[in-house]
mmCIF file of C-alpha atoms in Angstrom:
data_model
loop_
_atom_site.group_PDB
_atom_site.id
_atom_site.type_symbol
_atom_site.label_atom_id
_atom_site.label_comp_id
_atom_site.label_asym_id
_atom_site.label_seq_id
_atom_site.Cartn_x
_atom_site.Cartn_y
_atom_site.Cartn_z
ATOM 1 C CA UNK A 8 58.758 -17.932 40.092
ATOM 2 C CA UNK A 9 58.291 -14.151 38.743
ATOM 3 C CA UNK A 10 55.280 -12.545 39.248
ATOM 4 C CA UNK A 11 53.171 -12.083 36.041
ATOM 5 C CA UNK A 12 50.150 -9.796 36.554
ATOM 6 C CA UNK A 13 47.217 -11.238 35.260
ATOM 7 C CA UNK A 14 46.293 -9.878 31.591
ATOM 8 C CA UNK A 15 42.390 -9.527 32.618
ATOM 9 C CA UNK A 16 42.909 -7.386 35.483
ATOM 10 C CA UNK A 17 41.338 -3.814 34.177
ATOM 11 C CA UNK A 18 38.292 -5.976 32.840
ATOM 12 C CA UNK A 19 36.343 -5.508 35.867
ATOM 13 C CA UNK A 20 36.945 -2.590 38.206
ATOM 14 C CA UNK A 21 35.553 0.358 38.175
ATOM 15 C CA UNK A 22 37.840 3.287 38.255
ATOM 16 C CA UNK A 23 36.707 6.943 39.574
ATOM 17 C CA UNK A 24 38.121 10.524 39.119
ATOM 18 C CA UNK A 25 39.762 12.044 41.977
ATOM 19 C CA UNK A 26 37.754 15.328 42.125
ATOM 20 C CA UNK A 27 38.507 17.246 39.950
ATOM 21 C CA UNK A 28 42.282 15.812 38.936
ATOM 22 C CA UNK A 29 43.493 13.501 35.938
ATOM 23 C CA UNK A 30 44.125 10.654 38.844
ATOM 24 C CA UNK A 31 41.635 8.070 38.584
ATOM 25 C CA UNK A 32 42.043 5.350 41.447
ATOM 26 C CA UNK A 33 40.022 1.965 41.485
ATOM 27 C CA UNK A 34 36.458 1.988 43.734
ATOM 28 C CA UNK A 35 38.063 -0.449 46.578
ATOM 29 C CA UNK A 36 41.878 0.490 47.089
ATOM 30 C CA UNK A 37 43.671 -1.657 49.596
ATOM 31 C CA UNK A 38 44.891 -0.273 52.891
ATOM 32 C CA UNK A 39 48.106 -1.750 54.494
ATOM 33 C CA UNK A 40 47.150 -0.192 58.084
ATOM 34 C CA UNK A 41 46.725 -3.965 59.671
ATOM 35 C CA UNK A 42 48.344 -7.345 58.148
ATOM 36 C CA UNK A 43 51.443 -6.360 56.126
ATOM 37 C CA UNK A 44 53.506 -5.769 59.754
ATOM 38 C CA UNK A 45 56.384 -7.771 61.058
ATOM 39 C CA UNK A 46 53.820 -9.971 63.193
ATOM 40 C CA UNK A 47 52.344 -10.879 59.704
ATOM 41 C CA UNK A 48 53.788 -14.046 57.419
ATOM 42 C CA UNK A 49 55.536 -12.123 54.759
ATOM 43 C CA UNK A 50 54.360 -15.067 52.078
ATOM 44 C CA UNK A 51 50.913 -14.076 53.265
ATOM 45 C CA UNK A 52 51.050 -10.354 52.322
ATOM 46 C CA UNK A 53 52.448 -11.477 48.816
ATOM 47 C CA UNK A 54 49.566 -13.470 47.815
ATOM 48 C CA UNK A 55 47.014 -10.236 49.004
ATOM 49 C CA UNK A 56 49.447 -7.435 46.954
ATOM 50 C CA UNK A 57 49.174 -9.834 44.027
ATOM 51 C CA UNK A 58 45.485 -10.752 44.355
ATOM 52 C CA UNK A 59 44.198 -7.086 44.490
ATOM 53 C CA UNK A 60 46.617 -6.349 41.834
ATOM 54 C CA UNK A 61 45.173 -8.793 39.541
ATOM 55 C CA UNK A 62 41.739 -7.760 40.328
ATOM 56 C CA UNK A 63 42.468 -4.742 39.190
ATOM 57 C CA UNK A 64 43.429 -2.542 42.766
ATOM 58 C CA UNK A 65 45.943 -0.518 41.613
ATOM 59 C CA UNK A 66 46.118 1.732 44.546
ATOM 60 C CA UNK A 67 48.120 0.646 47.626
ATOM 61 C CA UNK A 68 47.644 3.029 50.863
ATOM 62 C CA UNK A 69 50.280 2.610 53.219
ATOM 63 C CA UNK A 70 52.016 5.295 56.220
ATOM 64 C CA UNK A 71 55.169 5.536 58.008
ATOM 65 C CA UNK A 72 53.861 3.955 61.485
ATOM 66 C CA UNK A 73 51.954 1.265 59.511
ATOM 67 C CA UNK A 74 53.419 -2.012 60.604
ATOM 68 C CA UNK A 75 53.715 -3.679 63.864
ATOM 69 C CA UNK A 76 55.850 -2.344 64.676
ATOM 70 C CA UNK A 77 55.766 0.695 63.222
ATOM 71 C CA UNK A 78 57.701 1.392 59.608
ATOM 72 C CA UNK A 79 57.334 -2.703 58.915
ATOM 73 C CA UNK A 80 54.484 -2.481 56.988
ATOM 74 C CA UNK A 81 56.538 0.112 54.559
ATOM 75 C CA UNK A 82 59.487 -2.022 54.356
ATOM 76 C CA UNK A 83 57.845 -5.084 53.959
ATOM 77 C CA UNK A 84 56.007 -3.313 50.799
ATOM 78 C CA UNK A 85 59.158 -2.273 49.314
ATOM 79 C CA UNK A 86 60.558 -5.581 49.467
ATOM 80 C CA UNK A 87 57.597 -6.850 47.672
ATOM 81 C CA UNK A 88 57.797 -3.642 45.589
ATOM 82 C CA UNK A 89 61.221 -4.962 44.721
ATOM 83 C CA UNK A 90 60.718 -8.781 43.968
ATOM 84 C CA UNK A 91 57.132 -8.508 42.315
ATOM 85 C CA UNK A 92 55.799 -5.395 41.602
ATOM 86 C CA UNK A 93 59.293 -3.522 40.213
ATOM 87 C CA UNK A 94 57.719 -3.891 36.267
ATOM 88 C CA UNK A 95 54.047 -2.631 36.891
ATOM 89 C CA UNK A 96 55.407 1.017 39.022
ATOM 90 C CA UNK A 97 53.720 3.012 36.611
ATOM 91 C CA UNK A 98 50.687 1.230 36.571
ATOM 92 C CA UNK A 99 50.478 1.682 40.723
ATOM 93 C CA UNK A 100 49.165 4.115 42.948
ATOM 94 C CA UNK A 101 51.154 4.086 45.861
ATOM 95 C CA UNK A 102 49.993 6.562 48.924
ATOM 96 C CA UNK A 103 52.056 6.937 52.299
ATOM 97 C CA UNK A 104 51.363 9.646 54.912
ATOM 98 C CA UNK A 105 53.139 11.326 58.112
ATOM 99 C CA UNK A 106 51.968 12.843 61.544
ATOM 100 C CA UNK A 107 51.399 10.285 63.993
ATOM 101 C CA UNK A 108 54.115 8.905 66.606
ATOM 102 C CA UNK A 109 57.200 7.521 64.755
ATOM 103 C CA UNK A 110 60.353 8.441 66.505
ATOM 104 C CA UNK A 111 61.374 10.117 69.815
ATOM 105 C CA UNK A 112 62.108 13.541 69.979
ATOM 106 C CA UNK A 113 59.640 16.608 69.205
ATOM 107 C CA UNK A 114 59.697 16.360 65.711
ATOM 108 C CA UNK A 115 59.293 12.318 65.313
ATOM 109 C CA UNK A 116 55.765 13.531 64.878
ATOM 110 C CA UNK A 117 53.462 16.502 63.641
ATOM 111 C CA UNK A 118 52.930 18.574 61.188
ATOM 112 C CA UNK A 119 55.990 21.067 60.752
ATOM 113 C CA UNK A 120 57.997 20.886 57.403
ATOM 114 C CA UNK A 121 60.841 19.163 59.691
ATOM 115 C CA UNK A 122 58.825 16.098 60.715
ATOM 116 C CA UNK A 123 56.505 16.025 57.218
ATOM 117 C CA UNK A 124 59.422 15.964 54.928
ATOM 118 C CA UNK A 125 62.212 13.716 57.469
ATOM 119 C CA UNK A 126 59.259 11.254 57.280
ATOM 120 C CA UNK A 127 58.741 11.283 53.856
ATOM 121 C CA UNK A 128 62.571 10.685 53.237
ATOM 122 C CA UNK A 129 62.155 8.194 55.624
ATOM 123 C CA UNK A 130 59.642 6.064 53.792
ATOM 124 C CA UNK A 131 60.713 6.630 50.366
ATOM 125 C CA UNK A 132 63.971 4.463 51.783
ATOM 126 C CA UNK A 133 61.840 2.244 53.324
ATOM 127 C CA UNK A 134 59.730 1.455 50.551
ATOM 128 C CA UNK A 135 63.170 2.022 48.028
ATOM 129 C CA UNK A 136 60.971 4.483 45.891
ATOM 130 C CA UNK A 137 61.850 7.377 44.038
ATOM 131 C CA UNK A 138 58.577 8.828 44.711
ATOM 132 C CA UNK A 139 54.920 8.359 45.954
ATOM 133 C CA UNK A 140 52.021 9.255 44.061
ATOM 134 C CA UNK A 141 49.829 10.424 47.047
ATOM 135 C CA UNK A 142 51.577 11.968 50.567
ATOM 136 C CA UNK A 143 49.325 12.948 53.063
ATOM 137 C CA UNK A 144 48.772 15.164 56.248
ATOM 138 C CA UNK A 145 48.114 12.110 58.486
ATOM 139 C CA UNK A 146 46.026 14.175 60.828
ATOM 140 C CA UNK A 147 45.766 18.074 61.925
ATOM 141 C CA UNK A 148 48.537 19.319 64.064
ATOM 142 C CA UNK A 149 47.042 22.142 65.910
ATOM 143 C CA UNK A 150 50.248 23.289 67.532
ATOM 144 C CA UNK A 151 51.886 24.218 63.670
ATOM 145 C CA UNK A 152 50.534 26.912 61.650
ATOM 146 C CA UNK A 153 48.623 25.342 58.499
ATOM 147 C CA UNK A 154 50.268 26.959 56.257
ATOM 148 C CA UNK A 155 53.840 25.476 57.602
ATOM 149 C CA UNK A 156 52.137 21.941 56.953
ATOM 150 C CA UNK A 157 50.806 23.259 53.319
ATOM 151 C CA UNK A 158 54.320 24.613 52.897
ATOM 152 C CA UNK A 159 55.833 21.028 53.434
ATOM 153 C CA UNK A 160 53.405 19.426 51.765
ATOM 154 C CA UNK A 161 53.635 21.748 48.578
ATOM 155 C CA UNK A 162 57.423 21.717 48.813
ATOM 156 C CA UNK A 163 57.042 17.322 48.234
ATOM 157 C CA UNK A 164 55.492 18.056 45.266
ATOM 158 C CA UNK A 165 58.598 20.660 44.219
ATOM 159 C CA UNK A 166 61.004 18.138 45.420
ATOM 160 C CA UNK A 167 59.454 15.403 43.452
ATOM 161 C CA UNK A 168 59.126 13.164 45.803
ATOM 162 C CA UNK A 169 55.125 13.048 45.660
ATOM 163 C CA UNK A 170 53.214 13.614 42.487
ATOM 164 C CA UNK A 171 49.794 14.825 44.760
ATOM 165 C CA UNK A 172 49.223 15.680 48.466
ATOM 166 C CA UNK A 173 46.187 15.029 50.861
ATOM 167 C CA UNK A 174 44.836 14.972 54.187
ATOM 168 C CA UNK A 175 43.197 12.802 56.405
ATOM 169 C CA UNK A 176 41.204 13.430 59.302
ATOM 170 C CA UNK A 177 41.067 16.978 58.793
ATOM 171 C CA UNK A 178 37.272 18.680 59.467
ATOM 172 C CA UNK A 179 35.541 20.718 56.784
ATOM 173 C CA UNK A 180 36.831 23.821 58.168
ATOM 174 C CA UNK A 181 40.395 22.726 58.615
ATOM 175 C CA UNK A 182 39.697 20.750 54.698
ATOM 176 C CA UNK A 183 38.791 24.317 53.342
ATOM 177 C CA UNK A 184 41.719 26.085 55.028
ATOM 178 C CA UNK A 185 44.500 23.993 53.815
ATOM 179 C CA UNK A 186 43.243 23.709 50.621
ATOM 180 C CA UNK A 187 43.046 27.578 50.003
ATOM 181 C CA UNK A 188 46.778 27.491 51.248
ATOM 182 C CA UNK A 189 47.941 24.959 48.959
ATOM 183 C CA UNK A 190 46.171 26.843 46.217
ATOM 184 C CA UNK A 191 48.243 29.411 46.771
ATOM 185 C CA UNK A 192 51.199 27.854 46.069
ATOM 186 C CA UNK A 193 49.875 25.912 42.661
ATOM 187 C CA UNK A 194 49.382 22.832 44.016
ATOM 188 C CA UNK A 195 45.949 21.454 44.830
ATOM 189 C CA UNK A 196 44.984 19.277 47.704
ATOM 190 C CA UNK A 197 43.836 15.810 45.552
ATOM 191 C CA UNK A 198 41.740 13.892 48.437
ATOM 192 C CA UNK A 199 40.701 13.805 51.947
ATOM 193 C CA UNK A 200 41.088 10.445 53.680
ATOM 194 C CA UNK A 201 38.160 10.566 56.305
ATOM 195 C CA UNK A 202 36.806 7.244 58.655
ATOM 196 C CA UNK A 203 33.347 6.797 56.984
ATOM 197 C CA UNK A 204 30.815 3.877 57.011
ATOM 198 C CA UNK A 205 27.439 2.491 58.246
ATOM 199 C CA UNK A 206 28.741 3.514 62.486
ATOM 200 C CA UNK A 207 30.508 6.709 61.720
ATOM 201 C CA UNK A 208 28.780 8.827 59.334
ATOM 202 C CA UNK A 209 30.042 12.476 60.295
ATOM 203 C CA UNK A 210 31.506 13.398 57.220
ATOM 204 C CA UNK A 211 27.627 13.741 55.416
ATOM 205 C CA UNK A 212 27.581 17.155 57.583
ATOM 206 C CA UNK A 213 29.691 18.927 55.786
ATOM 207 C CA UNK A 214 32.951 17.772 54.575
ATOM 208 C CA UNK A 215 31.551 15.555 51.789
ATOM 209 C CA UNK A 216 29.781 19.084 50.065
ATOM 210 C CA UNK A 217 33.229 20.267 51.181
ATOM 211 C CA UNK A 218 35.134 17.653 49.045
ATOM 212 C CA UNK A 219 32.994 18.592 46.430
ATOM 213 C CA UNK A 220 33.144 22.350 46.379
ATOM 214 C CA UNK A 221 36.998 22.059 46.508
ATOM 215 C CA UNK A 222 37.315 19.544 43.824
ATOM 216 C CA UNK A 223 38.961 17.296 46.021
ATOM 217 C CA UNK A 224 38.671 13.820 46.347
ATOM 218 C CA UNK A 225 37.497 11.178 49.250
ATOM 219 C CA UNK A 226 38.663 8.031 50.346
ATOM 220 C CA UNK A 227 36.883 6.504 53.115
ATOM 221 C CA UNK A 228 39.116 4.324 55.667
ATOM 222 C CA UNK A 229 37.323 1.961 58.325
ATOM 223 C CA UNK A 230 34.588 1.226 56.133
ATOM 224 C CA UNK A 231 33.707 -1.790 57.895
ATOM 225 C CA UNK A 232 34.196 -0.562 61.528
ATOM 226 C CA UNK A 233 37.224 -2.642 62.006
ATOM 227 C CA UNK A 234 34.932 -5.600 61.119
ATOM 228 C CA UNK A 235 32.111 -5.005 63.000
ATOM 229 C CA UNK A 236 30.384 -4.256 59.793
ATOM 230 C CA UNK A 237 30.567 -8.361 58.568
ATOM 231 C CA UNK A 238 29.136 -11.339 59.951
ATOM 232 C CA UNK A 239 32.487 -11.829 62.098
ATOM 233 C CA UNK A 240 30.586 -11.034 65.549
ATOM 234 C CA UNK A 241 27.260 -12.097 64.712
ATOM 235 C CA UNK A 242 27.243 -15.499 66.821
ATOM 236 C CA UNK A 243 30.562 -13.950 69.459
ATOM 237 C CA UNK A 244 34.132 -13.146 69.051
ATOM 238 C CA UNK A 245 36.060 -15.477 67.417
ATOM 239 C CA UNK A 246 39.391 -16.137 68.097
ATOM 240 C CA UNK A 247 40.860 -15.229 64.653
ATOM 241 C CA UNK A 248 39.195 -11.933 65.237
ATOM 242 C CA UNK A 249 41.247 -8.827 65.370
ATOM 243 C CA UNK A 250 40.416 -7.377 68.966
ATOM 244 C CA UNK A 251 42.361 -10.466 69.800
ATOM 245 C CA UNK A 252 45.827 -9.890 67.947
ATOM 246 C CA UNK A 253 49.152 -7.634 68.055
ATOM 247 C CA UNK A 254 48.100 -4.232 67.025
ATOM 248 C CA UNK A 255 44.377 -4.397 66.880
ATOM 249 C CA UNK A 256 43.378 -2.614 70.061
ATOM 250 C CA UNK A 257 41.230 -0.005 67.540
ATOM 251 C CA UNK A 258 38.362 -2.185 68.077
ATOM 252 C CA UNK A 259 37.604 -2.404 72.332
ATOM 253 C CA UNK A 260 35.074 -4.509 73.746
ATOM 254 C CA UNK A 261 32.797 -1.732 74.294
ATOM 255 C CA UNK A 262 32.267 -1.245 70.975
ATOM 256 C CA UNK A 263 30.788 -4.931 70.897
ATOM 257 C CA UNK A 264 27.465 -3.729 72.589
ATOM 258 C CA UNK A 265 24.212 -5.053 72.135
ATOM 259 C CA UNK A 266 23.210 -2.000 71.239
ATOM 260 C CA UNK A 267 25.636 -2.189 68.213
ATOM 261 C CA UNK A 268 25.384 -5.770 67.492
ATOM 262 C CA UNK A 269 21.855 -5.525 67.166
ATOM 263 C CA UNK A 270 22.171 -2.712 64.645
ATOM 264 C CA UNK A 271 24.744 -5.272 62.933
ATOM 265 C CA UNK A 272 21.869 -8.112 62.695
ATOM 266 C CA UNK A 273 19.094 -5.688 61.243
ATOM 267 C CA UNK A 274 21.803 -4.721 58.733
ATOM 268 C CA UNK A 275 22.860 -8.271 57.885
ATOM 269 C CA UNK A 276 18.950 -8.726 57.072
ATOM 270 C CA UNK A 277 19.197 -6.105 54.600
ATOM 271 C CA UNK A 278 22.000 -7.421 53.214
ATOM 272 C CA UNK A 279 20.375 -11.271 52.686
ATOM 273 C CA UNK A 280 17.826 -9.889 50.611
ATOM 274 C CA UNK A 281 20.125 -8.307 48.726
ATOM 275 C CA UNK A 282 21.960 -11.160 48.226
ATOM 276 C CA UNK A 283 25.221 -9.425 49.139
ATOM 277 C CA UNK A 284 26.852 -10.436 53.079
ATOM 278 C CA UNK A 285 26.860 -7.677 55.093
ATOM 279 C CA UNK A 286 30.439 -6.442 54.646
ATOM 280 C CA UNK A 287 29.140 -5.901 50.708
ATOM 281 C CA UNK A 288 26.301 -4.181 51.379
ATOM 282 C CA UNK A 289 28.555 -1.600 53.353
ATOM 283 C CA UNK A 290 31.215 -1.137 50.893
ATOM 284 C CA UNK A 291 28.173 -0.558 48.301
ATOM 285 C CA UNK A 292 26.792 2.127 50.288
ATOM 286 C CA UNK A 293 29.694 3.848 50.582
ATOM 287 C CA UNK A 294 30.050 3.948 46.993
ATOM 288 C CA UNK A 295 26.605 4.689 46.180
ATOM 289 C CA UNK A 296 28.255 8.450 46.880
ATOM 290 C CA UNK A 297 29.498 10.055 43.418
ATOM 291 C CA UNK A 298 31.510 11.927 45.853
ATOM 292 C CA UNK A 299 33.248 9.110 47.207
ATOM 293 C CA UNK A 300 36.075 8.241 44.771
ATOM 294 C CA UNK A 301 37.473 5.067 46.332
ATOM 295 C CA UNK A 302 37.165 2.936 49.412
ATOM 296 C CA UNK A 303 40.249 1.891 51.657
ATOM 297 C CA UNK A 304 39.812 -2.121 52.301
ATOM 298 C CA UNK A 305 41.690 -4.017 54.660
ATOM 299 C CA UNK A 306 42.272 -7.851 54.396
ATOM 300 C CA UNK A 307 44.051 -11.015 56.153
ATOM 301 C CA UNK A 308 42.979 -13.331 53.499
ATOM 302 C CA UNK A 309 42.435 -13.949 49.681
ATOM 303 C CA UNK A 310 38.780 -15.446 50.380
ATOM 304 C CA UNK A 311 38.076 -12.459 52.598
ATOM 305 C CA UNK A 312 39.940 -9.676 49.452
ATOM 306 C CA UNK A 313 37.565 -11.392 46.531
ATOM 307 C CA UNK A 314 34.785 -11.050 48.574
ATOM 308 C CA UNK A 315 34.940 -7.461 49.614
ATOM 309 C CA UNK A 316 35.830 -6.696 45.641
ATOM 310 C CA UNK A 317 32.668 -9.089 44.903
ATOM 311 C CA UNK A 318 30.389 -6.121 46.537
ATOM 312 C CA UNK A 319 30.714 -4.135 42.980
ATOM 313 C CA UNK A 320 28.562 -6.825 41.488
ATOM 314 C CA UNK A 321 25.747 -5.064 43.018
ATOM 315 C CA UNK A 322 26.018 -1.508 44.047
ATOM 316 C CA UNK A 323 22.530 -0.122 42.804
ATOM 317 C CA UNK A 324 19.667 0.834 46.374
ATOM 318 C CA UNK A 325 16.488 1.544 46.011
ATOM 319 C CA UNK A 326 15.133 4.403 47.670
ATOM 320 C CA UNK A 327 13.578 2.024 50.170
ATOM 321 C CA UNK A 328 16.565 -0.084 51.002
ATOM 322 C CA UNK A 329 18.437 3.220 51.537
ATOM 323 C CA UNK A 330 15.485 4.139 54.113
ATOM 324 C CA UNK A 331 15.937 0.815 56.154
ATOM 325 C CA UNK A 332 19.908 1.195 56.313
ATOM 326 C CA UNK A 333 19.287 4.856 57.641
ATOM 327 C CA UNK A 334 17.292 3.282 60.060
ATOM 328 C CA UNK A 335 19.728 1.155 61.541
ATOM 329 C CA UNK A 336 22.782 3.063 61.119
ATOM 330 C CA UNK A 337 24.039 6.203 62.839
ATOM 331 C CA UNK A 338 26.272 9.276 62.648
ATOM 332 C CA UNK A 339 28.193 7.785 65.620
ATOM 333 C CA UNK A 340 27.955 4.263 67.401
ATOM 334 C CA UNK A 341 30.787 4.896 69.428
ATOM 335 C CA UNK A 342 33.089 2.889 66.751
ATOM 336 C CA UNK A 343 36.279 4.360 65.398
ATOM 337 C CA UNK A 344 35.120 7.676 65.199
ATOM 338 C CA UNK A 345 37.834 9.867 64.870
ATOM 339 C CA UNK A 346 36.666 13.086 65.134
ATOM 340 C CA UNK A 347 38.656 15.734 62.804
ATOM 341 C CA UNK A 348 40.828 16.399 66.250
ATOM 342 C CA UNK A 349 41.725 13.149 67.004
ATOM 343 C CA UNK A 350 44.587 10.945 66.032
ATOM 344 C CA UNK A 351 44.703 7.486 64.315
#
């Protein structure tokens, strides 16, 4: 049966400028870095596109070694791109990046206008779009002059293959580099896609002000700490959980301390008197930030997707709430934190 969005869906999200663009994107955006891979039950991945569609999540974050393996997650998009989501294009925000490992050979990763733009070809036929609204700078490639990258990146734009550029991972100094280079050439950088939440809050040092003094955007990926931030490990590791399938080695064992999980119980407290589960309360933090535009979620189930969008219901703190969470939470607690330098 065709796919029919759902009339209602702009009723309830909340939408937020990018910066200082015209692009607004929707306060939780959904990331296709885990479950929308080859390992993943295609019929599965339809029901989540079409959920967080009708909800109202316009914005679909995807890049070329997404999967497993890597590339599946971009072709198994486009196929649903193709069979459901073909009429509502121009509604969508669809965001793909390059840098990491994707094929052998020097330039099957990096920065330089060779691997940037092959890539982008590459998942534009993946995907069987014409263009992509957002195409990032996965991560900093220190071996390539910046301004080759900004080159590549600017030249997208030119080509019309991508109607804004980004980065991801990049530190304020590197953020304030690139964008002055891309200035240069008329095209601004739109948003910086940085791991942010509750365990990993380096980007308050600097880049956020950053962000904001360039007129740039942020998107904040891991928000959850691969799941740590939820009620998941509270009482052990489940099965189901994702240390324990294909792909999902981001999250270690180590990172399921006591040191951490007690931070997760004092946190879950919080979050009870709230009357929000933990993995709202976190999402709501995030976006208590004007400077924040959107948050990247991740999800293996439609229970799991409402829930996560449920944490707009409430994202007002007090000023004691906000003191408590500080408490508890730290700049790093060893989880996901990729530094600027390092790769994802």
């Amino acid at each position: 049966m065709p796919y029919l969005a759902d009339a209602s869906r702009y009723e309830t999200m909340h939408y937020r400028r990018c910066g200082r663009s015209g692009l607004k994107l929707p306060a939780l955006s959904l990331g296709l870095w885990h479950n929308f891979g080859d390992v993943d039950a295609l019929d599965n991945q339809r029901r989540l596109l079409r959920r967080a569609f009708d909800l109202g999540i316009i914005h679909f974050d995807l890049a070329n070694n997404y999967g497993p393996p890597p590339g599946s997650a971009e072709r198994n998009f486009g196929r649903l791109m193709k069979e459901d989501f073909g009429p509502y294009r121009d509604e969508l925000i669809i965001s793909t990046k390059a840098g990491y490992p994707m094929w052998p050979g020097p330039h099957g990763q990096g920065g330089s206008r060779k691997s940037l733009l092959a890539s982008l070809d590459q998942s534009l036929a993946r995907m069987g779009l014409d263009y992509v609204d957002i195409f990032y700078s996965h991560c900093v490639d220190p071996e390539t002059p910046p301004a080759e990258t900004a080159g590549a990146l600017a030249s997208a734009v030119a080509q019309g293959k991508a109607l804004y550029v980004g980065i991801s991972s990049y530190s304020a100094e590197r953020t304030r580099e690139i964008a002055g280079l891309l200035r240069q050439q008329g095209v601004p950088c739109l948003i910086h896609q940085p791991a942010y939440n509750l365990f990993n809050r380096w980007v308050e040092e600097e880049l956020l002000d950053t962000l904001a003094a360039e007129g740039m955007g942020c998107i904040a990926f891991t928000p959850l700490a691969q799941g740590l931030l939820t009620d998941k490990y509270l009482a052990g590791i489940p099965e189901s959980a994702r240390i324990n399938q294909p792909g999902g080695d981001s999250l270690r064992p180590e990172h399921l301390s006591e040191e951490n999980l007690a931070r997760v119980r004092a946190l879950n407290v919080i979050a009870e008197r709230r009357g929000q589960r933990l993995a709202q309360m976190a999402l709501a933090w995030l976006l208590r930030d004007p400077r924040v535009t959107s948050v990247l979620i991740g999800a293996s189930r439609l229970a799991q997707l409402e829930d996560n969008v449920a944490a707009l219901d409430n994202l007002d703190f007090s000023d004691e709430e906000l003191a408590e969470i500080d408490r508890h939470s730290v700049t790093d607690a060893g989880v996901n934190l990729w530094a600027p330098s390092s790769r994802r």
